[in-house]
Coordinates of C-alpha atoms and ligand atoms in Angstrom, one line a residue:
X1 CA 108.9 107.1 84.4
X2 CA 111.4 108.0 87.0
X3 CA 113.0 105.0 88.7
X4 CA 111.5 104.6 92.1
X5 CA 114.8 104.7 93.9
X6 CA 115.8 107.9 92.2
X7 CA 112.7 109.7 93.4
X8 CA 113.7 112.5 95.8
X9 CA 111.3 111.3 98.6
X10 CA 112.7 107.8 98.3
X11 CA 116.2 109.1 98.9
X12 CA 115.2 111.3 101.7
X13 CA 113.3 108.4 103.4
X14 CA 116.6 106.3 103.2
X15 CA 118.4 109.1 105.0
X16 CA 115.7 109.5 107.5
X17 CA 115.5 105.9 108.3
X18 CA 119.2 105.8 109.2
X19 CA 118.9 108.9 111.4
X20 CA 115.8 107.6 113.4
X21 CA 116.1 103.9 113.5
X22 CA 117.8 103.9 116.9
X23 CA 114.7 105.6 118.5
X24 CA 112.4 103.1 119.9
X25 CA 108.6 103.5 120.0
X26 CA 108.7 103.4 123.7
X27 CA 110.8 106.5 123.6
X28 CA 108.5 108.1 121.2
X29 CA 105.6 107.5 123.3
X30 CA 107.5 108.9 126.4
X31 CA 108.5 112.1 124.3
X32 CA 105.1 112.8 122.7
X33 CA 102.1 113.1 125.0
X34 CA 99.6 113.2 122.2
X35 CA 100.9 110.5 120.0
X36 CA 97.5 108.9 119.7
X37 CA 96.0 112.2 118.6
X38 CA 98.6 112.7 116.0
X39 CA 98.5 109.2 114.6
X40 CA 95.0 108.2 114.3
X41 CA 92.3 108.6 111.6
X42 CA 88.6 108.0 111.6
X43 CA 86.2 107.1 108.9
X44 CA 82.6 106.5 109.7
X45 CA 82.6 104.0 112.5
X46 CA 86.1 102.9 111.7
X47 CA 89.1 104.1 113.7
X48 CA 92.7 103.5 112.6
X49 CA 95.3 104.1 115.3
X50 CA 98.8 103.9 113.7
X51 CA 100.7 105.6 116.6
X52 CA 102.4 102.2 117.5
X53 CA 104.6 102.4 114.5
X54 CA 108.2 103.4 114.0
X55 CA 107.3 106.9 112.8
X56 CA 107.5 110.5 113.8
X57 CA 105.8 113.5 112.0
X58 CA 108.8 113.8 109.6
X59 CA 108.5 110.1 108.7
X60 CA 104.8 110.6 107.8
X61 CA 105.6 113.8 105.8
X62 CA 108.3 112.1 103.8
X63 CA 106.0 109.1 103.1
X64 CA 103.4 111.6 102.0
X65 CA 106.0 113.1 99.6
X66 CA 106.6 109.7 98.3
X67 CA 102.9 109.2 97.5
X68 CA 102.7 112.5 95.8
X69 CA 105.8 112.0 93.9
X70 CA 104.5 108.6 92.6
X71 CA 101.4 110.4 91.4
X72 CA 98.8 108.5 93.5
X73 CA 96.1 111.0 93.0
X74 CA 96.3 111.0 89.2
X75 CA 96.6 107.2 89.2
X76 CA 93.4 107.0 91.4
X77 CA 91.4 109.1 89.0
X78 CA 92.6 106.9 86.1
X79 CA 91.4 103.9 87.8
X80 CA 88.0 105.2 88.8
X81 CA 87.4 106.8 85.3
X82 CA 88.1 103.5 83.5
X83 CA 91.4 104.1 81.9
X84 CA 93.1 100.8 81.0
X85 CA 95.6 100.9 83.8
X86 CA 95.9 97.0 83.6
X87 CA 98.3 97.6 80.6
X88 CA 99.5 94.0 80.1
X89 CA 95.9 92.9 79.5
X90 CA 94.7 96.1 78.0
X91 CA 91.9 96.4 80.6
X92 CA 90.4 98.8 82.8
X93 CA 90.2 98.2 86.5
X94 CA 86.6 98.9 87.6
X95 CA 85.6 96.8 90.6
X96 CA 84.6 100.3 91.9
X97 CA 82.0 100.6 89.2
X98 CA 80.2 97.6 90.6
X99 CA 79.6 99.4 93.9
X100 CA 79.1 102.9 92.5
X101 CA 76.0 104.0 94.2
X102 CA 75.9 107.3 92.6
X103 CA 74.3 108.4 89.3
X104 CA 77.7 109.2 87.9
X105 CA 78.5 107.2 84.5
X106 CA 81.5 105.2 84.3
X107 CA 82.9 104.7 80.7
X108 CA 84.9 101.9 79.2
X109 CA 85.8 102.5 75.5
X110 CA 83.3 105.3 75.4
X111 CA 80.4 103.2 76.8
X112 CA 78.8 103.8 80.0
X113 CA 79.0 100.4 82.0
X114 CA 76.5 101.6 84.8
X115 CA 73.4 100.4 83.0
X116 CA 74.7 96.8 82.7
X117 CA 75.9 96.8 86.3
X118 CA 72.6 97.9 87.5
X119 CA 70.7 95.3 85.3
X120 CA 72.9 92.5 86.8
X121 CA 72.1 93.8 90.2
X122 CA 68.4 93.8 89.5
X123 CA 68.8 90.2 88.3
X124 CA 70.7 89.2 91.4
X125 CA 67.7 90.7 93.4
X126 CA 65.2 88.7 91.6
X127 CA 67.1 85.5 91.8
X128 CA 68.1 85.7 95.5
X129 CA 64.5 86.7 96.5
X130 CA 63.1 83.8 94.5
X131 CA 65.3 81.3 96.1
X132 CA 65.0 82.8 99.6
X133 CA 61.3 82.9 99.5
X134 CA 61.0 79.5 98.4
X135 CA 59.5 80.3 94.9
X136 CA 62.4 78.7 93.1
X137 CA 61.7 75.0 92.8
X138 CA 63.9 72.1 92.1
X139 CA 63.1 69.3 89.7
X140 CA 60.7 67.6 92.0
X141 CA 58.8 70.8 93.0
X142 CA 60.7 71.4 96.4
X143 CA 62.3 74.7 97.4
X144 CA 66.0 75.0 97.6
X145 CA 67.9 74.7 101.0
X146 CA 71.4 74.2 100.1
X147 CA 73.5 76.5 97.7
X148 CA 76.8 75.1 96.5
X149 CA 79.2 77.7 95.0
X150 CA 81.7 76.0 92.7
X151 CA 84.6 78.3 91.9
X152 CA 88.3 78.7 92.8
X153 CA 90.7 81.6 93.6
X154 CA 89.0 84.9 92.9
X155 CA 85.7 83.1 92.3
X156 CA 85.7 81.5 95.6
X157 CA 87.7 83.2 98.4
X158 CA 85.6 86.3 98.4
X159 CA 82.2 84.8 98.8
X160 CA 83.6 82.3 101.3
X161 CA 85.0 85.1 103.3
X162 CA 81.9 87.3 103.3
X163 CA 79.5 84.5 103.8
X164 CA 81.5 83.6 106.9
X165 CA 81.9 87.1 108.1
X166 CA 78.2 87.8 107.8
X167 CA 77.1 84.5 109.0
X168 CA 74.8 86.1 111.7
X169 CA 72.8 87.7 109.1
X170 CA 72.2 84.6 107.0
X171 CA 68.8 83.2 106.5
X172 CA 67.9 80.5 108.9
X173 CA 67.2 77.2 107.0
X174 CA 69.6 78.1 104.1
X175 CA 73.1 76.6 103.9
X176 CA 75.9 77.8 101.7
X177 CA 78.8 75.5 100.7
X178 CA 81.9 76.1 98.7
X179 CA 83.7 73.6 96.6
X180 CA 87.0 75.0 95.3
X181 CA 89.4 72.0 95.4
X182 CA 89.8 69.6 92.4
X183 CA 90.8 67.1 94.9
X184 CA 87.6 64.8 94.8
X185 CA 87.2 64.7 98.5
X186 CA 85.9 68.3 98.5
X187 CA 83.1 67.8 96.1
X188 CA 82.3 64.3 97.4
X189 CA 82.3 65.3 101.0
X190 CA 80.0 68.1 100.2
X191 CA 77.5 66.1 98.2
X192 CA 77.4 63.4 100.8
X193 CA 75.0 65.6 103.0
X194 CA 73.0 67.1 100.3
X195 CA 69.6 66.4 98.9
X196 CA 69.7 66.7 95.1
X197 CA 66.1 67.8 95.0
X198 CA 66.8 70.8 97.3
X199 CA 70.4 71.8 96.0
X200 CA 71.3 74.7 93.8
X201 CA 74.8 74.9 92.2
X202 CA 76.3 78.2 91.3
X203 CA 79.3 77.7 88.9
X204 CA 81.3 80.8 89.3
X205 CA 84.1 81.1 86.8
X206 CA 84.9 84.3 84.8
X207 CA 86.6 82.3 82.2
X208 CA 84.5 79.2 82.4
X209 CA 87.6 77.2 81.5
X210 CA 89.3 76.7 84.8
X211 CA 89.8 73.0 84.9
X212 CA 89.3 72.7 88.6
X213 CA 86.0 74.4 88.6
X214 CA 84.7 72.7 85.5
X215 CA 85.6 69.3 86.6
X216 CA 83.9 69.9 90.0
X217 CA 80.8 71.3 88.0
X218 CA 80.6 68.2 85.8
X219 CA 80.8 66.0 88.9
X220 CA 78.0 67.9 90.5
X221 CA 75.9 67.6 87.4
X222 CA 76.5 63.9 87.1
X223 CA 75.3 63.6 90.8
X224 CA 72.2 65.5 90.0
X225 CA 71.4 63.4 86.9
X226 CA 72.0 60.1 88.7
X227 CA 69.4 61.2 91.1
X228 CA 66.9 63.1 88.9
X229 CA 67.4 61.0 85.8
X230 CA 66.0 63.8 83.9
X231 CA 68.1 66.2 81.5
X232 CA 65.9 69.2 82.3
X233 CA 66.8 69.2 86.0
X234 CA 70.1 71.1 85.1
X235 CA 68.1 74.2 84.4
X236 CA 66.5 74.1 87.8
X237 CA 69.6 73.4 89.8
X238 CA 72.5 75.3 87.9
X239 CA 73.3 78.9 87.6
X240 CA 76.4 80.3 86.3
X241 CA 78.6 83.5 86.7
X242 CA 80.7 83.8 83.8
X243 CA 82.2 86.3 81.2
X244 CA 82.4 83.3 78.8
X245 CA 78.7 83.0 78.3
X246 CA 79.2 80.6 75.3
X247 CA 81.2 78.0 77.4
X248 CA 78.5 78.2 80.2
X249 CA 75.7 77.6 77.8
X250 CA 77.6 74.6 76.3
X251 CA 77.9 73.3 79.7
X252 CA 74.0 73.0 79.7
X253 CA 73.2 76.2 81.7
X254 CA 70.2 78.1 80.4
X255 CA 71.2 81.6 79.0
X256 CA 68.8 83.3 81.3
X257 CA 70.4 81.6 84.3
X258 CA 73.9 83.0 83.5
X259 CA 75.2 86.1 85.4
X260 CA 77.5 88.4 83.4
X261 CA 81.1 89.2 84.3
X262 CA 83.2 91.8 82.5
X263 CA 86.8 91.8 81.6
X264 CA 87.3 95.0 83.6
X265 CA 86.7 93.1 86.8
X266 CA 89.8 91.1 88.0
X267 CA 89.0 87.8 89.7
X268 CA 90.2 88.8 93.1
X269 CA 88.2 92.0 92.8
X270 CA 85.0 90.2 91.7
X271 CA 83.2 89.8 95.0
X272 CA 81.1 92.8 94.2
X273 CA 79.8 91.3 91.0
X274 CA 77.4 88.4 90.7
X275 CA 80.3 86.3 91.9
X276 CA 78.8 87.4 95.3
X277 CA 75.5 85.8 94.3
X278 CA 75.8 83.1 97.1
X279 CA 76.3 86.0 99.5
X280 CA 73.1 87.8 98.3
X281 CA 71.1 84.6 98.6
X282 CA 72.3 83.9 102.1
X283 CA 72.0 87.4 103.5
X284 CA 69.5 88.9 101.3
X285 CA 69.9 91.6 98.6
X286 CA 69.3 94.5 100.8
X287 CA 72.2 93.6 103.0
X288 CA 74.4 92.8 99.9
X289 CA 73.6 96.3 98.8
X290 CA 74.8 97.6 102.2
X291 CA 78.0 95.8 101.6
X292 CA 78.4 97.7 98.3
X293 CA 77.4 101.0 100.0
X294 CA 80.1 100.5 102.6
X295 CA 82.7 100.0 99.9
X296 CA 81.3 102.9 97.9
X297 CA 81.8 105.2 100.8
X298 CA 85.4 103.9 101.3
X299 CA 85.9 104.6 97.7
X300 CA 84.8 108.2 98.0
X301 CA 86.9 108.7 101.2
X302 CA 90.0 107.2 99.1
X303 CA 89.3 109.3 96.1
X304 CA 88.5 112.5 97.9
X305 CA 90.4 112.7 101.4
X306 CA 93.6 114.4 101.4
X307 CA 96.5 112.0 101.4
X308 CA 97.5 112.7 105.1
X309 CA 93.8 111.8 106.1
X310 CA 93.5 108.9 103.7
X311 CA 93.3 105.7 105.6
X312 CA 94.2 103.4 102.7
X313 CA 97.0 105.6 101.6
X314 CA 98.3 105.7 105.2
X315 CA 98.2 101.9 105.5
X316 CA 100.0 101.6 102.2
X317 CA 102.7 104.1 103.1
X318 CA 103.4 102.3 106.4
X319 CA 103.7 99.0 104.6
X320 CA 106.2 100.6 102.2
X321 CA 108.1 101.9 105.1
X322 CA 108.7 98.4 106.6
X323 CA 108.9 96.6 103.5
X324 CA 111.5 98.7 101.7
X325 CA 113.2 100.7 104.5
X326 CA 113.3 98.0 107.3
X327 CA 113.3 94.9 105.0
X328 CA 110.4 93.4 106.6
X329 CA 109.4 90.4 104.4
X330 CA 105.9 89.8 105.7
X331 CA 102.8 91.5 107.1
X332 CA 100.4 89.7 109.2
X333 CA 96.6 90.3 109.5
X334 CA 95.1 89.5 112.8
X335 CA 91.4 89.8 113.1
X336 CA 89.8 89.4 116.6
X337 CA 86.3 88.3 115.5
X338 CA 85.5 84.7 114.9
X339 CA 83.5 85.7 111.9
X340 CA 86.5 87.2 110.1
X341 CA 88.4 83.9 110.2
X342 CA 88.8 83.9 106.4
X343 CA 89.8 87.4 106.0
X344 CA 93.6 86.8 106.2
X345 CA 93.2 84.2 103.3
X346 CA 91.2 86.6 101.3
X347 CA 93.7 89.3 101.6
X348 CA 96.6 86.9 101.1
X349 CA 95.2 86.4 97.6
X350 CA 94.2 90.1 97.1
X351 CA 97.6 91.3 98.0
X352 CA 100.1 88.5 97.0
X353 CA 98.6 88.1 93.6
X354 CA 98.3 91.8 93.0
X355 CA 101.6 93.0 94.2
X356 CA 103.8 89.9 93.8
X357 CA 105.5 91.2 90.7
X358 CA 109.1 92.0 89.7
X359 CA 108.7 93.9 86.6
X360 CA 107.7 97.6 86.5
X361 CA 105.1 99.2 84.2
X362 CA 107.7 99.9 81.7
X363 CA 109.1 96.5 81.7
X364 CA 112.3 96.9 83.8
X365 CA 113.2 94.4 86.6
X366 CA 112.7 96.0 90.0
X367 CA 115.8 96.2 92.3
X368 CA 113.7 96.9 95.5
X369 CA 111.1 94.8 97.3
X370 CA 107.5 94.7 96.1
X371 CA 104.5 92.9 97.8
X372 CA 105.4 91.3 101.2
X373 CA 104.2 87.7 102.2
X374 CA 100.8 88.2 103.6
X375 CA 99.6 85.8 106.3
X376 CA 97.4 85.7 109.2
X377 CA 94.9 84.0 111.4
X378 CA 92.4 84.8 114.0
X379 CA 94.4 86.9 116.5
X380 CA 93.2 85.2 119.6
X381 CA 94.1 81.8 118.3
X382 CA 97.6 83.1 117.1
X383 CA 98.3 84.2 120.7
X384 CA 98.3 80.6 121.8
X385 CA 100.5 79.6 118.8
X386 CA 102.7 81.9 116.7
X387 CA 102.7 85.1 118.6
X388 CA 105.7 83.9 120.6
X389 CA 107.7 84.5 117.4
X390 CA 106.2 87.9 116.8
X391 CA 107.4 89.0 120.3
X392 CA 110.7 87.3 120.6
X393 CA 111.7 86.0 117.2
X394 CA 114.2 87.4 114.9
X395 CA 112.0 88.6 112.1
X396 CA 110.3 92.1 112.0
X397 CA 106.7 91.3 111.2
X398 CA 104.4 94.6 110.9
X399 CA 100.8 93.6 112.0
X400 CA 97.3 94.8 111.6
X401 CA 95.1 94.0 114.5
X402 CA 91.3 94.2 113.7
X403 CA 88.4 94.1 116.2
X404 CA 84.9 95.3 116.5
X405 CA 83.8 97.3 119.7
X406 CA 80.7 95.2 120.1
X407 CA 80.2 91.6 119.6
X408 CA 77.2 90.3 117.6
X409 CA 76.8 87.6 120.3
X410 CA 77.1 89.4 123.7
X411 CA 77.4 86.8 126.3
X412 CA 78.9 87.4 129.7
X413 CA 82.4 88.9 129.6
X414 CA 83.5 87.0 126.6
X415 CA 84.0 90.2 124.5
X416 CA 85.8 92.0 127.3
X417 CA 88.3 89.3 127.6
X418 CA 88.8 89.3 123.8
X419 CA 89.4 93.0 123.9
X420 CA 91.7 92.8 126.9
X421 CA 93.9 90.4 125.0
X422 CA 93.7 92.6 121.8
X423 CA 94.9 95.7 123.7
X424 CA 97.4 93.8 125.7
X425 CA 99.1 92.4 122.6
X426 CA 99.6 95.7 120.6
X427 CA 100.8 97.3 123.8
X428 CA 103.3 94.5 124.5
X429 CA 104.5 94.3 121.0
X430 CA 105.3 98.0 121.5
X431 CA 106.8 98.2 124.9
X432 CA 108.4 94.8 125.0
X433 CA 110.1 93.8 128.4
X434 CA 113.3 95.5 129.4
X435 CA 115.9 94.2 131.8
X436 CA 114.6 95.9 134.8
X437 CA 111.1 94.6 134.2
X438 CA 112.3 91.1 133.6
X439 CA 114.3 91.2 136.7
X440 CA 111.5 92.6 138.8
X441 CA 109.0 90.1 137.4
X442 CA 111.2 87.2 138.4
X443 CA 111.8 88.6 141.9
X444 CA 108.1 89.0 142.3
X445 CA 107.7 85.4 141.4
X446 CA 110.0 84.4 144.2
X447 CA 113.2 83.4 142.3
X448 CA 116.6 83.6 144.2
X449 CA 119.0 86.2 143.1
X450 CA 121.1 83.7 141.3
X451 CA 118.1 82.2 139.4
X452 CA 117.1 85.9 138.5
X453 CA 120.4 86.3 137.0
X454 CA 120.3 83.2 135.0
X455 CA 116.7 83.5 133.9
X456 CA 116.0 87.2 133.0
X457 CA 117.7 87.1 129.5
X458 CA 115.1 84.6 128.2
X459 CA 112.3 87.0 129.4
X460 CA 113.6 90.0 127.6
X461 CA 111.4 91.4 124.8
X462 CA 112.9 94.0 122.6
X463 CA 109.5 95.5 121.8
X464 CA 109.5 98.2 119.1
X465 CA 107.3 95.9 117.0
X466 CA 105.0 97.9 114.8
X467 CA 101.2 97.5 114.6
X468 CA 98.1 99.2 113.1
X469 CA 95.0 98.9 115.2
X470 CA 91.7 98.9 113.3
X471 CA 88.6 99.2 115.6
X472 CA 85.0 99.4 114.2
X473 CA 81.6 99.5 115.9
X474 CA 80.3 96.1 114.8
X475 CA 80.7 93.7 111.9
X476 CA 77.8 94.9 109.7
X477 CA 77.6 94.4 105.9
X478 CA 78.3 98.1 105.4
X479 CA 81.4 98.1 107.6
X480 CA 82.6 95.0 106.1
X481 CA 82.3 96.5 102.7
X482 CA 84.3 99.5 103.9
X483 CA 87.1 97.4 105.3
X484 CA 87.5 95.2 102.2
X485 CA 87.6 98.4 100.1
X486 CA 90.1 99.9 102.4
X487 CA 92.5 96.9 101.8
X488 CA 91.9 97.0 98.2
X489 CA 93.0 100.7 97.9
X490 CA 96.0 99.9 100.1
X491 CA 97.0 97.4 97.7
X492 CA 96.4 99.8 94.8
X493 CA 98.5 102.5 96.4
X494 CA 101.4 100.2 97.0
X495 CA 101.3 98.9 93.5
X496 CA 101.5 102.4 92.1
X497 CA 104.4 103.3 94.4
X498 CA 106.2 100.1 93.4
X499 CA 105.5 100.9 89.9
X500 CA 103.9 97.6 89.0
X501 CA 100.7 96.3 87.5
X502 CA 98.6 95.0 90.4
X503 CA 95.9 93.7 88.1
X504 CA 97.5 90.9 86.0
X505 CA 98.4 87.4 87.1
X506 CA 100.6 85.7 84.5
X507 CA 101.9 83.1 87.1
X508 CA 98.4 82.0 87.8
X509 CA 97.7 81.5 84.1
X510 CA 101.0 79.7 83.6
X511 CA 100.2 77.3 86.3
X512 CA 96.8 76.5 84.7
X513 CA 98.6 75.9 81.3
X514 CA 101.3 73.6 82.5
X515 CA 98.9 71.6 84.6
X516 CA 96.6 71.1 81.5
X517 CA 99.6 69.7 79.5
X518 CA 100.6 67.3 82.4
X519 CA 97.2 66.3 82.9
X520 CA 97.0 65.0 79.2
X521 CA 100.3 63.0 80.0
X522 CA 98.8 61.4 83.1
X523 CA 95.5 60.7 81.5
X524 CA 97.1 58.7 78.7
X525 CA 99.5 57.0 81.1
X526 CA 102.3 58.4 79.0
X527 CA 105.9 58.1 80.5
X528 CA 107.4 61.4 79.8
X529 CA 110.9 62.6 79.1
X530 CA 110.2 66.1 78.0
X531 CA 110.1 67.8 81.4
X532 CA 113.0 68.4 83.7
X533 CA 114.5 65.1 85.2
X534 CA 112.9 65.6 88.7
X535 CA 109.3 66.1 87.1
X536 CA 109.9 63.1 84.6
X537 CA 111.0 61.0 87.6
X538 CA 108.0 61.9 89.8
X539 CA 105.5 61.4 86.9
X540 CA 107.2 58.0 86.3
X541 CA 106.8 57.0 90.0
X542 CA 103.2 58.2 90.0
X543 CA 102.3 56.1 86.8
X544 CA 103.9 53.0 88.3
X545 CA 102.2 53.3 91.6
X546 CA 98.7 54.8 90.7
X547 CA 95.7 52.5 91.0
X548 CA 94.1 54.3 88.1
Ligands
G6Q601 C1 92.3 86.0 90.4 C2 92.9 85.1 89.7 C3 92.4 83.7 90.0 C4 91.1 83.4 89.4 C5 90.9 81.9 89.5 C6 89.6 81.4 89.0 O1 92.4 87.4 90.3 O2 92.9 85.4 88.3 O3 92.4 83.4 91.4 O4 90.1 84.1 90.0 O5 91.9 81.2 88.8 O6 89.4 81.9 87.6 P1 88.0 81.7 86.9 O7 87.1 82.6 87.6 O8 88.3 82.2 85.4 O9 87.6 80.3 87.0

């Protein structure tokens, strides 16, 4: 494998950056009349405007060369066709098979996985309909009204995000709760308001060994037992989603109530599997399938569209441009839709757990930056908080602005005000405010010449801050599916360019192991000396002061 920094396109991009960095976007917009036309793409009802970036046509052409020379198209086919591209775990990466809406078979080790996928979807439909219709009864014969998903990380963030995003489509009278934190407050606060006779727990854990989840599940089961005083109630109130069926059965969940997971689905890509069961119950299976359909259509676009017209590829390349050639260390996601409030958190995991790696596919340490810090918040909230730093701070933070054209709750001018803010921010980030404008503004506000002289520097904004704008018609299950898949493929493309494995997570696993060891020490009240001095000292302090 050729070293990334030796690839001809990489070297050409370095030169190009030095040649073009002094040109501001404001100048570029002044020079090119049709910049929007040149730098926007459309897919179904999604529009990506990437004209407010520090790019010209040559930049994009060189970035496309980088994608080609990195073998994106070949790698894409490898992923879709079930090749074991997660080489450290020797696994295929096939979340795309979970939303494959065609008749095309998908093979893993020579076996078509589609029949199993279809059969799990059928089971999801049966279960979700039975719960939604009130046919599924709790131990005392009452229908279910509260669903609690117990899971963490990839078994939590996806369903949480989608349930929030699609809240307007949820069934009235059903409530979905999520317990992820092993901090007892999370499960205790949740259970406090629930009726054990009408609550269903979904224990979502691919491994079914994650301590946080299993502990929360045990506490939920104890709560149910205390109330029902009947062993058999577990069967009526617990469903599991797990690859480790044996462990789920051992926990006491009936085999027929266990939904399958496969090792070719990574946790942070598992939303499309039965890990999405809480979503299917809440919004109904037809809408869950629309979510899959939206993702499938984006998969087709990613697989088939030429690189230049490929939305995930363009987003990925722009990210590489700032990450590696402008040394931007973070990337911010700014949805302007209340229902998307968990979207940044979801892709914080999706991106950072995938591309936060320092070793290449052939085991070499990288000497360039890989995945950036992903962060974000509802854009409109951020405007009254951290946007000050985006406009006038010293860091370069490329941003994605995301908004629906129509609100699902059209009331008065609310949505127009939201959009006015949305458009104002991307424009101002790009233009900034120059000296002339700052002075004129102060004069218009009535300041004296002397005050203008003193105050104008603090009003200067350098502008030239890059942003992508993503507009879509309305937040429907299908569009949401497409948006999620769009970011997944962006992450994939970047991982290929950076020559890393985006699909393992050794640091997450290490965290689980180290915590399990320390837990044994704490449980046995064992004063320790085998860790570093800081950890030993902290544990000692804890043991001396704990009420346990
Ligand atoms: C995701 C990660 C991680 C994982 C959780 C939960 O890609 O591996 O977030 O999803 O640690 O794991 P289990 O589903 O096995 O409980």
